[in-house]
Tab-separated table of C-alpha atoms (C1' of nucleotides) in Angstrom:
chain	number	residue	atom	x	y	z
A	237	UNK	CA	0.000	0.000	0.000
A	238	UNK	CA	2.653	2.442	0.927
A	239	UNK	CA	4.603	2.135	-2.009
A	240	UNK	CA	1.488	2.996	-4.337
A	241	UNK	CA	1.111	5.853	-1.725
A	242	UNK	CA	4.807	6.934	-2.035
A	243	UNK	CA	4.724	6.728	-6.289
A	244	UNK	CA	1.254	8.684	-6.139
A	245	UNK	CA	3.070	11.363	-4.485
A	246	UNK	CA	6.004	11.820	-6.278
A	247	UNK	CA	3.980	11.971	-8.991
A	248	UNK	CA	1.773	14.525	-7.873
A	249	UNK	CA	4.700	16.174	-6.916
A	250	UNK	CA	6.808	16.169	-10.212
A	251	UNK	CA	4.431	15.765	-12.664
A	252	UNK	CA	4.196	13.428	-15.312
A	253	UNK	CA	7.100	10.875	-15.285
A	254	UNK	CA	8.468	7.629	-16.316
A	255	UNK	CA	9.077	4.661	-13.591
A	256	UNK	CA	13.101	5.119	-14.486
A	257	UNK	CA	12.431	8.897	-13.322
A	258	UNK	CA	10.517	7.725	-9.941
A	259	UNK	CA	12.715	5.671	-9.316
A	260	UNK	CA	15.884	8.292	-9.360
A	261	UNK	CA	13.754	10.551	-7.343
A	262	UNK	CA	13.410	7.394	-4.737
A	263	UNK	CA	17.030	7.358	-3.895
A	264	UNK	CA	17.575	11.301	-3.879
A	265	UNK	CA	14.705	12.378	-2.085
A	266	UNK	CA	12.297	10.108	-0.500
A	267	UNK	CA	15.493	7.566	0.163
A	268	UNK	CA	15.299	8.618	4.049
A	269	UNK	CA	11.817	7.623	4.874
A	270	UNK	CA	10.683	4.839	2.089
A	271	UNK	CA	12.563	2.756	-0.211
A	272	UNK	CA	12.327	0.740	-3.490
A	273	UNK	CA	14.321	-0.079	-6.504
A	274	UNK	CA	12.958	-0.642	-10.054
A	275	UNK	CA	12.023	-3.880	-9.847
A	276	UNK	CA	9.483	-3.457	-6.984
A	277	UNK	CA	8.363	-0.031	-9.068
A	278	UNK	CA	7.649	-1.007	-12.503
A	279	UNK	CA	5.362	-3.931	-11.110
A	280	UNK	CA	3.266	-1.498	-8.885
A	281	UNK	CA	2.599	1.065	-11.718
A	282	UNK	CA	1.553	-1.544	-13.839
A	283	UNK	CA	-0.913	-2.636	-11.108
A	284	UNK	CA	-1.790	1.192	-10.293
A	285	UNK	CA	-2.620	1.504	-14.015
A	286	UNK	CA	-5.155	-1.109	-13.905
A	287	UNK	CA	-6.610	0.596	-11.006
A	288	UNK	CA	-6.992	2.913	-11.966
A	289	UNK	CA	-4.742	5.308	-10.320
A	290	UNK	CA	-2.431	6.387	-12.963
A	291	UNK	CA	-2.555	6.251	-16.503
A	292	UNK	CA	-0.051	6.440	-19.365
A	293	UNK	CA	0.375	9.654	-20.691
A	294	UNK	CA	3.011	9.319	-23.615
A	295	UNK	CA	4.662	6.480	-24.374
A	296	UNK	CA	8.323	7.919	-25.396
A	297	UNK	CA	11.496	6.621	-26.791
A	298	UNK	CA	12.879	2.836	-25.948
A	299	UNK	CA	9.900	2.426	-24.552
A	300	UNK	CA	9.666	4.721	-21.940
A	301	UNK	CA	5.964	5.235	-20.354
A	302	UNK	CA	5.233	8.492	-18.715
A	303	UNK	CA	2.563	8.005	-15.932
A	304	UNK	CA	0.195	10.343	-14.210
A	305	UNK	CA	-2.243	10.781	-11.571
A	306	UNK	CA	-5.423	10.030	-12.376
A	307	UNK	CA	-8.322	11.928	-10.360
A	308	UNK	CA	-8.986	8.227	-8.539
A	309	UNK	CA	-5.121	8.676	-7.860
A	310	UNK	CA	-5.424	11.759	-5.762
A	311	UNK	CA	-8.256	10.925	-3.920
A	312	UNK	CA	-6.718	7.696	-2.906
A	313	UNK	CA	-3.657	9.673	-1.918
A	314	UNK	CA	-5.809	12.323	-0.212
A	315	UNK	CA	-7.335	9.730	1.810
A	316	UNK	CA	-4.558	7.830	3.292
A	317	UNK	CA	-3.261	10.810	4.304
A	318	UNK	CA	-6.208	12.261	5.989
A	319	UNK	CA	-7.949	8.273	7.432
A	320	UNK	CA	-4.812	6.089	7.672
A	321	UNK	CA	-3.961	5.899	10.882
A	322	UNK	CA	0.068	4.878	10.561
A	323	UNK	CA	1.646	1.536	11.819
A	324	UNK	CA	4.014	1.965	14.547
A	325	UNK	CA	5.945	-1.607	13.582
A	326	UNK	CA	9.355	-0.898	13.580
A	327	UNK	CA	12.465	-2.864	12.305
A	328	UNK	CA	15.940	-1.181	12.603
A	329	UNK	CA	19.122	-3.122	12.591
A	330	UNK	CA	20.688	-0.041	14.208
A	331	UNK	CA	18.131	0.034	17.238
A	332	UNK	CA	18.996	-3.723	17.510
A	333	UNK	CA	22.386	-3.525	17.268
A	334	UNK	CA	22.184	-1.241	20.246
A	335	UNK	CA	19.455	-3.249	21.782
A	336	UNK	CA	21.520	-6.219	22.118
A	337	UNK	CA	25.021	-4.235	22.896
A	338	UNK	CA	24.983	-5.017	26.904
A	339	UNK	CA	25.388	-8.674	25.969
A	340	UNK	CA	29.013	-8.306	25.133
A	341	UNK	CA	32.014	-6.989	27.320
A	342	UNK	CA	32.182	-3.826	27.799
A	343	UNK	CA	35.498	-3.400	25.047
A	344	UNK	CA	33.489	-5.156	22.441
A	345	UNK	CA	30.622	-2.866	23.640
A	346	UNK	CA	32.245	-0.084	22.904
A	347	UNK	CA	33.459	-1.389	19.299
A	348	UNK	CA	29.793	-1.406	18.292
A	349	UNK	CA	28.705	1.570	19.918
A	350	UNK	CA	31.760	3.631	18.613
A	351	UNK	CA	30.928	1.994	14.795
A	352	UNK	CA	27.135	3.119	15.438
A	353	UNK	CA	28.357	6.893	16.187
A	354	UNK	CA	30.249	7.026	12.766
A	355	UNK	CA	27.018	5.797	11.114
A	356	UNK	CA	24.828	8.116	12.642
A	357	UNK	CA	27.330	11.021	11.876
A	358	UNK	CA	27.565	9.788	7.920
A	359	UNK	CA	23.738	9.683	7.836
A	360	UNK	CA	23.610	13.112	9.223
A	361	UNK	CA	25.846	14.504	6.707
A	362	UNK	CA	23.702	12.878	3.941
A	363	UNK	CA	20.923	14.881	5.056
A	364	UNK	CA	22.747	18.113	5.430
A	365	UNK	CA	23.712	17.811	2.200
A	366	UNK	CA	20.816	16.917	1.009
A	367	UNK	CA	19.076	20.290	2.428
A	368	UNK	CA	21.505	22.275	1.082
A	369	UNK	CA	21.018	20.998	-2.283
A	370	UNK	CA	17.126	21.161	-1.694
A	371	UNK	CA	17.680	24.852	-0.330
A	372	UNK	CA	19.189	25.876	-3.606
A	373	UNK	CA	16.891	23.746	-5.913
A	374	UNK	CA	13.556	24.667	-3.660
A	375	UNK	CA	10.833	26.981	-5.738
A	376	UNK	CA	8.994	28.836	-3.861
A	377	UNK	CA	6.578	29.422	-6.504
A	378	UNK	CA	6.399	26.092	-6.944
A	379	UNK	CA	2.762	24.865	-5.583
A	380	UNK	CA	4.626	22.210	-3.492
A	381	UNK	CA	7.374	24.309	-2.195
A	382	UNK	CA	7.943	22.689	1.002
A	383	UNK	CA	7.485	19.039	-0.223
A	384	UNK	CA	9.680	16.941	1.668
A	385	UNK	CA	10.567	19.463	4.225
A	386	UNK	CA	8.885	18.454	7.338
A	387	UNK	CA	10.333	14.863	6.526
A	388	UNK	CA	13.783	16.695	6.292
A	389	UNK	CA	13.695	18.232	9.046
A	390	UNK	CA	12.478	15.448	11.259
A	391	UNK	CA	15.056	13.619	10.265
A	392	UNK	CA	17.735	16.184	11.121
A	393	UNK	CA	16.521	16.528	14.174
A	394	UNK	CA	16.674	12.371	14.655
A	395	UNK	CA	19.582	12.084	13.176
A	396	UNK	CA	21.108	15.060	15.706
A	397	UNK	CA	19.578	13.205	18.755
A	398	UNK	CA	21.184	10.079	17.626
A	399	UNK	CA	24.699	11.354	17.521
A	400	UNK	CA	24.036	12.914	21.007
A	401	UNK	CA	22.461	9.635	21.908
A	402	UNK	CA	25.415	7.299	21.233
A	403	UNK	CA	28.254	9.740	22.691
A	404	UNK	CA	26.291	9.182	25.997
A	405	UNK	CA	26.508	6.038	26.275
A	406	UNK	CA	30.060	5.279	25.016
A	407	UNK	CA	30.869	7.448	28.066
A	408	UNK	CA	28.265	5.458	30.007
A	409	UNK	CA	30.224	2.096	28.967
A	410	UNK	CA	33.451	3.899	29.427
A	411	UNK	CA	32.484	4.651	32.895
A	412	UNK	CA	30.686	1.413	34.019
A	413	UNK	CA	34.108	-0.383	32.774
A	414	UNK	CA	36.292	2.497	34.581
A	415	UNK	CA	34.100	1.586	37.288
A	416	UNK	CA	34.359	-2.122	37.805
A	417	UNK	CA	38.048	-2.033	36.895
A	418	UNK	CA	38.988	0.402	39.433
A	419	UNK	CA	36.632	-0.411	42.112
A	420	UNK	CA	35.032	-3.952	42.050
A	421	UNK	CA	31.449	-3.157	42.152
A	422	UNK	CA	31.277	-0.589	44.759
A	423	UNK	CA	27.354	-1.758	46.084
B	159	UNK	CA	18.830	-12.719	9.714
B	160	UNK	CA	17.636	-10.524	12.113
B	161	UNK	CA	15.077	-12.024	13.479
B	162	UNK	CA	17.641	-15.087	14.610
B	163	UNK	CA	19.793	-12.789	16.077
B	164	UNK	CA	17.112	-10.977	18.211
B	165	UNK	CA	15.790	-14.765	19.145
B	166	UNK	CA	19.172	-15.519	20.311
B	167	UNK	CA	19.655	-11.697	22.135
B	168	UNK	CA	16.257	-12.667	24.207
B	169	UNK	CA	17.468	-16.012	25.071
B	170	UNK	CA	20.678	-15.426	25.890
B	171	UNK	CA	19.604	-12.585	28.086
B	172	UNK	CA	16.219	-14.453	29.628
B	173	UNK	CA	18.177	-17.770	29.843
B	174	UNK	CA	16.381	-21.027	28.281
B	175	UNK	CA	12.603	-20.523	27.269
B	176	UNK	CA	9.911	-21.688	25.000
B	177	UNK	CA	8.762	-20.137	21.468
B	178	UNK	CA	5.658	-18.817	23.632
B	179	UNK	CA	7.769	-16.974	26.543
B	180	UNK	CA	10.096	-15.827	23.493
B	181	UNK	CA	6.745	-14.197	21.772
B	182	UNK	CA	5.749	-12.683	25.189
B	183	UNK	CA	9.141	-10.991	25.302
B	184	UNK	CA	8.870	-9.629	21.389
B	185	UNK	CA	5.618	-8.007	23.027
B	186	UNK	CA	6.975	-6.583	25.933
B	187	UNK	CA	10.687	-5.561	25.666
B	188	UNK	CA	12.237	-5.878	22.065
B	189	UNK	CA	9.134	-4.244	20.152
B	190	UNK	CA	10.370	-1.254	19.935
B	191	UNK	CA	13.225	-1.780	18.104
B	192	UNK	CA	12.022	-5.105	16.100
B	193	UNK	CA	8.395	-7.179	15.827
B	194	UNK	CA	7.568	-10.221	14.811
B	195	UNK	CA	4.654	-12.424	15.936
B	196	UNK	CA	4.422	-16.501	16.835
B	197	UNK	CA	3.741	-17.631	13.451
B	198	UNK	CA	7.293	-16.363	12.327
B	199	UNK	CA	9.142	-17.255	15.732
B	200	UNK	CA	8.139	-20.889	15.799
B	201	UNK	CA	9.186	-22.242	12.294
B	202	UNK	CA	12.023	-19.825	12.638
B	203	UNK	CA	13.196	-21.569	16.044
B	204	UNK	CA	12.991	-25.058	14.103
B	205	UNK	CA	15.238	-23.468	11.460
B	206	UNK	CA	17.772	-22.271	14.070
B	207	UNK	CA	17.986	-25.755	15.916
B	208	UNK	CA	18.312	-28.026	12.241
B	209	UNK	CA	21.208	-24.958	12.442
B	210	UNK	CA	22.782	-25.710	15.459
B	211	UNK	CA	22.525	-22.138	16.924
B	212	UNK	CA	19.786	-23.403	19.880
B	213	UNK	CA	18.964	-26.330	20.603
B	214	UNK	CA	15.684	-28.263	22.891
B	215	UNK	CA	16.476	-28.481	26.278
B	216	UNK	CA	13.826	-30.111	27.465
B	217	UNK	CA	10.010	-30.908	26.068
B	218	UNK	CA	7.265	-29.422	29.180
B	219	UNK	CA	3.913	-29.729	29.686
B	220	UNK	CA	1.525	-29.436	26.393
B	221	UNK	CA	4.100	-29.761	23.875
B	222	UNK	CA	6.072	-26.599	25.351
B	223	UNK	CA	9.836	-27.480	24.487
B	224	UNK	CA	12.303	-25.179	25.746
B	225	UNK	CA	15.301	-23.760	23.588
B	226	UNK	CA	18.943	-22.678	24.847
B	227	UNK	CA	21.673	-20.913	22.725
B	228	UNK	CA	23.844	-23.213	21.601
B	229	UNK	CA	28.086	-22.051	21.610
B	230	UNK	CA	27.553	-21.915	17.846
B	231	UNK	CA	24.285	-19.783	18.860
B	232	UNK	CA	26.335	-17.365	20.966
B	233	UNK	CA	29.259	-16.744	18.784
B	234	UNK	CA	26.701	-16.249	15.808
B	235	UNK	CA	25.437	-13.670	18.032
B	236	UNK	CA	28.708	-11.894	18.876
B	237	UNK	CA	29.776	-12.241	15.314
B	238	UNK	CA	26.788	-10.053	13.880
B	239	UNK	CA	27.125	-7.761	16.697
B	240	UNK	CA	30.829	-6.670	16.010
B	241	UNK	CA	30.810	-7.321	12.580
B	242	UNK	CA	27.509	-6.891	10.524
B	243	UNK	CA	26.894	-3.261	9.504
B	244	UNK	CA	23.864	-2.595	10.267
B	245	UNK	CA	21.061	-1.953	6.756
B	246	UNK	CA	20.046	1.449	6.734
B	247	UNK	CA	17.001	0.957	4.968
B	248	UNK	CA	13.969	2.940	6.557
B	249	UNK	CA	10.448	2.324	5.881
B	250	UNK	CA	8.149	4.558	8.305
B	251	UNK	CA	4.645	4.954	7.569
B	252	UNK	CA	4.416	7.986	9.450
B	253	UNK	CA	7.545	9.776	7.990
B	254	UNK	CA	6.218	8.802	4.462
B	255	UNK	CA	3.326	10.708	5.787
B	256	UNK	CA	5.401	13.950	7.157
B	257	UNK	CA	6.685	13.601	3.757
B	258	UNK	CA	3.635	13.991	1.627
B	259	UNK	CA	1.909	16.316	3.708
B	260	UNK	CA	2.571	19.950	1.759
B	261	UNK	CA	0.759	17.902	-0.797
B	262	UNK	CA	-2.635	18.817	1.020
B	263	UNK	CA	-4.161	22.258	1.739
B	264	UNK	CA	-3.038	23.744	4.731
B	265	UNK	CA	-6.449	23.129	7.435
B	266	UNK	CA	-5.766	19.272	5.904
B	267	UNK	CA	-2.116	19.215	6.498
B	268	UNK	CA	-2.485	20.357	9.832
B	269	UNK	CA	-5.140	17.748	10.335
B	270	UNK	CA	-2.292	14.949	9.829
B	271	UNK	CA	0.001	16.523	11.737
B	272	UNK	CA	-1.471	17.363	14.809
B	273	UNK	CA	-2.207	13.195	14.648
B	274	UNK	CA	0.825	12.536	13.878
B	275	UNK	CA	1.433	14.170	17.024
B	276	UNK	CA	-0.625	12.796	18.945
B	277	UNK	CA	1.267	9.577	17.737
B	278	UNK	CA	4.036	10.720	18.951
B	279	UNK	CA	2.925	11.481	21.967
B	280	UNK	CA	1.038	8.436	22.903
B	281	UNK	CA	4.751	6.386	21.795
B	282	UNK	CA	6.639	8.508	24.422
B	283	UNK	CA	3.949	7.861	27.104
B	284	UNK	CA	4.560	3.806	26.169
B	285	UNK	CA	8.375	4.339	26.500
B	286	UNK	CA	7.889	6.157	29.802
B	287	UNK	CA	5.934	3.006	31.044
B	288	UNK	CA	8.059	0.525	29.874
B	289	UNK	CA	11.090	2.808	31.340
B	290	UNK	CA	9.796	2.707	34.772
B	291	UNK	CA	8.520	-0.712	34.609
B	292	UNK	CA	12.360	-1.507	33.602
B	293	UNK	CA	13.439	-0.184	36.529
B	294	UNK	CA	11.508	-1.586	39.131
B	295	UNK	CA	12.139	-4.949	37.716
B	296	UNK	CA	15.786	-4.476	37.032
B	297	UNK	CA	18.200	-6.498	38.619
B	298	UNK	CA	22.091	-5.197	39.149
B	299	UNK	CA	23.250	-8.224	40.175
B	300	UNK	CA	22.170	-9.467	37.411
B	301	UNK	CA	25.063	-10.130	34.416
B	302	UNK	CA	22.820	-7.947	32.214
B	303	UNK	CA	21.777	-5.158	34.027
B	304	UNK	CA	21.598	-2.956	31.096
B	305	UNK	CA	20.564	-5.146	28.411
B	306	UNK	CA	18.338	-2.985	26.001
B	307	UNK	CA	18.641	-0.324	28.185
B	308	UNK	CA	20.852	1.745	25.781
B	309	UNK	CA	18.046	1.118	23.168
B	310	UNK	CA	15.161	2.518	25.370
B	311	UNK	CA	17.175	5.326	26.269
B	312	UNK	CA	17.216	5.954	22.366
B	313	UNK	CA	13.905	5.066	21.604
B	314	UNK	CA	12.331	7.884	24.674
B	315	UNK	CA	14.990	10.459	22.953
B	316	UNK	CA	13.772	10.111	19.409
B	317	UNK	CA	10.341	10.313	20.577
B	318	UNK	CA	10.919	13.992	22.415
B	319	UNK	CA	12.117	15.127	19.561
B	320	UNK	CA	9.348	13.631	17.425
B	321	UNK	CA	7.242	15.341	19.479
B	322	UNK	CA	9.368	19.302	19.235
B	323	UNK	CA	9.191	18.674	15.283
B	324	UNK	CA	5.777	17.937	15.217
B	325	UNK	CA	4.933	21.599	17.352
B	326	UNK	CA	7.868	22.934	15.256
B	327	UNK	CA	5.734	21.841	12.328
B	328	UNK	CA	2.541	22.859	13.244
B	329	UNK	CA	3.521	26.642	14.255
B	330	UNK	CA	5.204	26.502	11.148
B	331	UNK	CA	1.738	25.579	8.950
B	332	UNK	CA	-0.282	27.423	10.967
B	333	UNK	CA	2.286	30.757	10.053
B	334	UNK	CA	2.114	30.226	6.465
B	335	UNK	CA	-1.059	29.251	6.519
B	336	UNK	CA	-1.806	32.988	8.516
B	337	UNK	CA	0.405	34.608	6.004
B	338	UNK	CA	-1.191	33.180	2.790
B	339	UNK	CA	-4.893	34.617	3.632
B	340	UNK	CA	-3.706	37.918	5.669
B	341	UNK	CA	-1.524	39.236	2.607
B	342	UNK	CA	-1.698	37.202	-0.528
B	343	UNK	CA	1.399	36.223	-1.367
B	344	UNK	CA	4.236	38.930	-0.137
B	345	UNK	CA	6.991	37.716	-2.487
C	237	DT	C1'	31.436	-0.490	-34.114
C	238	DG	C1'	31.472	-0.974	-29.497
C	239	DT	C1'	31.080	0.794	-24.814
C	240	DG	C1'	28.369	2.929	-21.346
C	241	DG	C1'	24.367	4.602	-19.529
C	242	DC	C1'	19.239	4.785	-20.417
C	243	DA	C1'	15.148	2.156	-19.714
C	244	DT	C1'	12.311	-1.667	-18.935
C	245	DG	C1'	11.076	-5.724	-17.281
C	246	DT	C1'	10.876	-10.963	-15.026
C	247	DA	C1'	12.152	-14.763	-11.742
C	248	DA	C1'	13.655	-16.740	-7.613
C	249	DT	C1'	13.955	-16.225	-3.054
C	250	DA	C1'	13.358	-14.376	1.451
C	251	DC	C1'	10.775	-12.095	4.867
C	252	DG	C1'	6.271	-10.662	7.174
C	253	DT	C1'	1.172	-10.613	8.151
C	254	DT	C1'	-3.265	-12.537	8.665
C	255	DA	C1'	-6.053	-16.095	9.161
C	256	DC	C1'	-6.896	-20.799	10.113
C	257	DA	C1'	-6.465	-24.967	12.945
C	258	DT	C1'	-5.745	-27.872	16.950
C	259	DG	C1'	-5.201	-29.690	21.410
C	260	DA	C1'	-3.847	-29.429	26.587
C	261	DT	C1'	-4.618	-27.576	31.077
C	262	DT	C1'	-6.455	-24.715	34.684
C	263	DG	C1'	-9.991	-22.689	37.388
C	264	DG	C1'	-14.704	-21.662	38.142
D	175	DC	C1'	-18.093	-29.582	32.229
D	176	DC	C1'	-17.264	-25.201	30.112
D	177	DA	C1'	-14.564	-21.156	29.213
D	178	DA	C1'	-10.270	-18.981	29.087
D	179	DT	C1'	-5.677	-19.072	28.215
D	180	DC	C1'	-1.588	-21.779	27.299
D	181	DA	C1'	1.001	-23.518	23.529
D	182	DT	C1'	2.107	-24.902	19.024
D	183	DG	C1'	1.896	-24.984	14.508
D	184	DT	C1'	0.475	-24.395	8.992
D	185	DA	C1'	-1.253	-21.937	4.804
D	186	DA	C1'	-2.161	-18.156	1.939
D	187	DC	C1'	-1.020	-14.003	0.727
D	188	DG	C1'	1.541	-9.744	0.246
D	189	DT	C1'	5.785	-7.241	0.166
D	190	DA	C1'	10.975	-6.675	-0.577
D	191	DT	C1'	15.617	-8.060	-2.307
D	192	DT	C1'	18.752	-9.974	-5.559
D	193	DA	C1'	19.888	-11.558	-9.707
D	194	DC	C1'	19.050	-12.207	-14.388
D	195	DA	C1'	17.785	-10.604	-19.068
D	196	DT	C1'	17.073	-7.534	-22.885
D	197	DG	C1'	17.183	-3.766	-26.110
D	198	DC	C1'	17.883	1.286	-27.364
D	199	DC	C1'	20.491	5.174	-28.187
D	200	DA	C1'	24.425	8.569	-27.983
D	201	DC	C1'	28.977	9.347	-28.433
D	202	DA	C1'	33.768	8.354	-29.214
DNA sequence: TGTGGCATGTAATACGTTACATGATTGG
DNA sequence: CCAATCATGTAACGTATTACATGCCACA
């Protein structure tokens, strides 16, 4: 469901476009909060074109088939994102990685945790650069001027928190290791 | 993959238990950072023991049979935590929404948000519970005191600062939204 | 003319969700 | 003895990942 939801919106977003085009403008913008690559794409716009909820525009060279929203397309759209109440399932390596990090010694602890921090700064960066590119690309004349920016800026913030999250407890471990080393468990 | 390794997280932590207890504990301490119901644990438990990383125990009352890591188990374990680099991939329902949402008219988009939100908000209250919950039960003696304590302490952070980007957010639609009928379109 | 990137797709496999199905045991 | 809950599993379906396969077109 998500992915139609995802496709719908790029597409009301960027007009007319091909599935090779949606799925460039997966990995560059909505990369960061949904993912899929061509072969889960083409599929679903075939499927969305029998529904009904995009049609072929143009068909253009080698083949290429420029889709867009039909009316039944932005309803649907318009309605999961007014009714549809959002799972909350999660599944992150990353929070299980860290989930699971107590189980080892303390130096191997800190291996993992330390590894985690450098991820969590590279994803950061990724997004920085990703709003300053947006920042100089961004139309504010554009109808959809500030599509994608909320989701940006969430994940900033996360991605800030994160960093701040994991240099807390390395010096957490570091100290609980200090501790037991120096002072065997000082109850 | 990571499904096994949570299994083998849970039971190294909990010490020997059946695919039921092993369910319960999904529900009540890893869900947060990784679901999965009894219809996946169970044939994924027989997959793991034809493995060698757990193995049967003992056979209980009704049927119940009762896994423990195996050493292959436990170095499987340790070997994904040190060494596996974690997927990045993200697939949030409510980001995806937070994405889409300049799409709609302002009084809609605020509609979404201020659910979102409450979302939010409801998710830290959970954390808080399970937080406190975690400490009243928690055990120092215990080898692993802090086992997915690092995690929770992530997962309450990411939800504050859900919940300041969601405000953030609003203020900031309910500004432009202000701006847009006071003075059409000052540019 | 051939190499590289454009552009589309399918197939096999793995992972997840929902629904179905069954039987044992405990407590009222 | 009946209901609730313990406890285990299977089947059908949907979604996601990886790998395979093909042909067009521009440019050197």
């Amino acid at each position: 469901m998500s992915l139609r939801i995802a496709l719908l919106g790029l597409l009301t977003a960027s007009g007319p476009s091909s599935g090779y085009d949606l799925a460039k403008k997966f990995e560059t913008s909505v990369a960061h909060v949904w993912q899929a690559g061509h072969s889960q794409i083409y599929p679903e716009l075939a499927k969305m074109s029998a529904d009904g909820l995009v049609a072929v525009e143009a068909e253009g060279a080698r083949g290429r088939k420029i889709y867009r929203v039909t009316p039944d397309g932005d309803a649907e759209l318009r309605r999961w994102l007014l009714a549809h109440d959002p799972s909350t399932t999660v599944r992150s390596e990353t929070a299980l990685q860290s989930f699971l990090v107590p189980l080892l010694e303390p130096g191997e602890a800190l291996t993992v945790m330390r590894r985690l921090k450098d991820r969590g700064e590279a994803h950061l960066s990724e997004l920085e650069a990703l709003r300053v590119r947006k920042d100089a690309v961004m139309d504010p004349a554009h109808r959809w001027g500030m599509f994608g920016a909320y989701a940006l800026d969430l994940g900033l913030r996360q991605a800030r928190c994160f960093v701040e999250w994991a240099d807390d407890s390395i010096a957490d471990i570091e100290r609980r290791a200090g501790a037991g080393q120096g002072a065997p468990d000082p109850t």
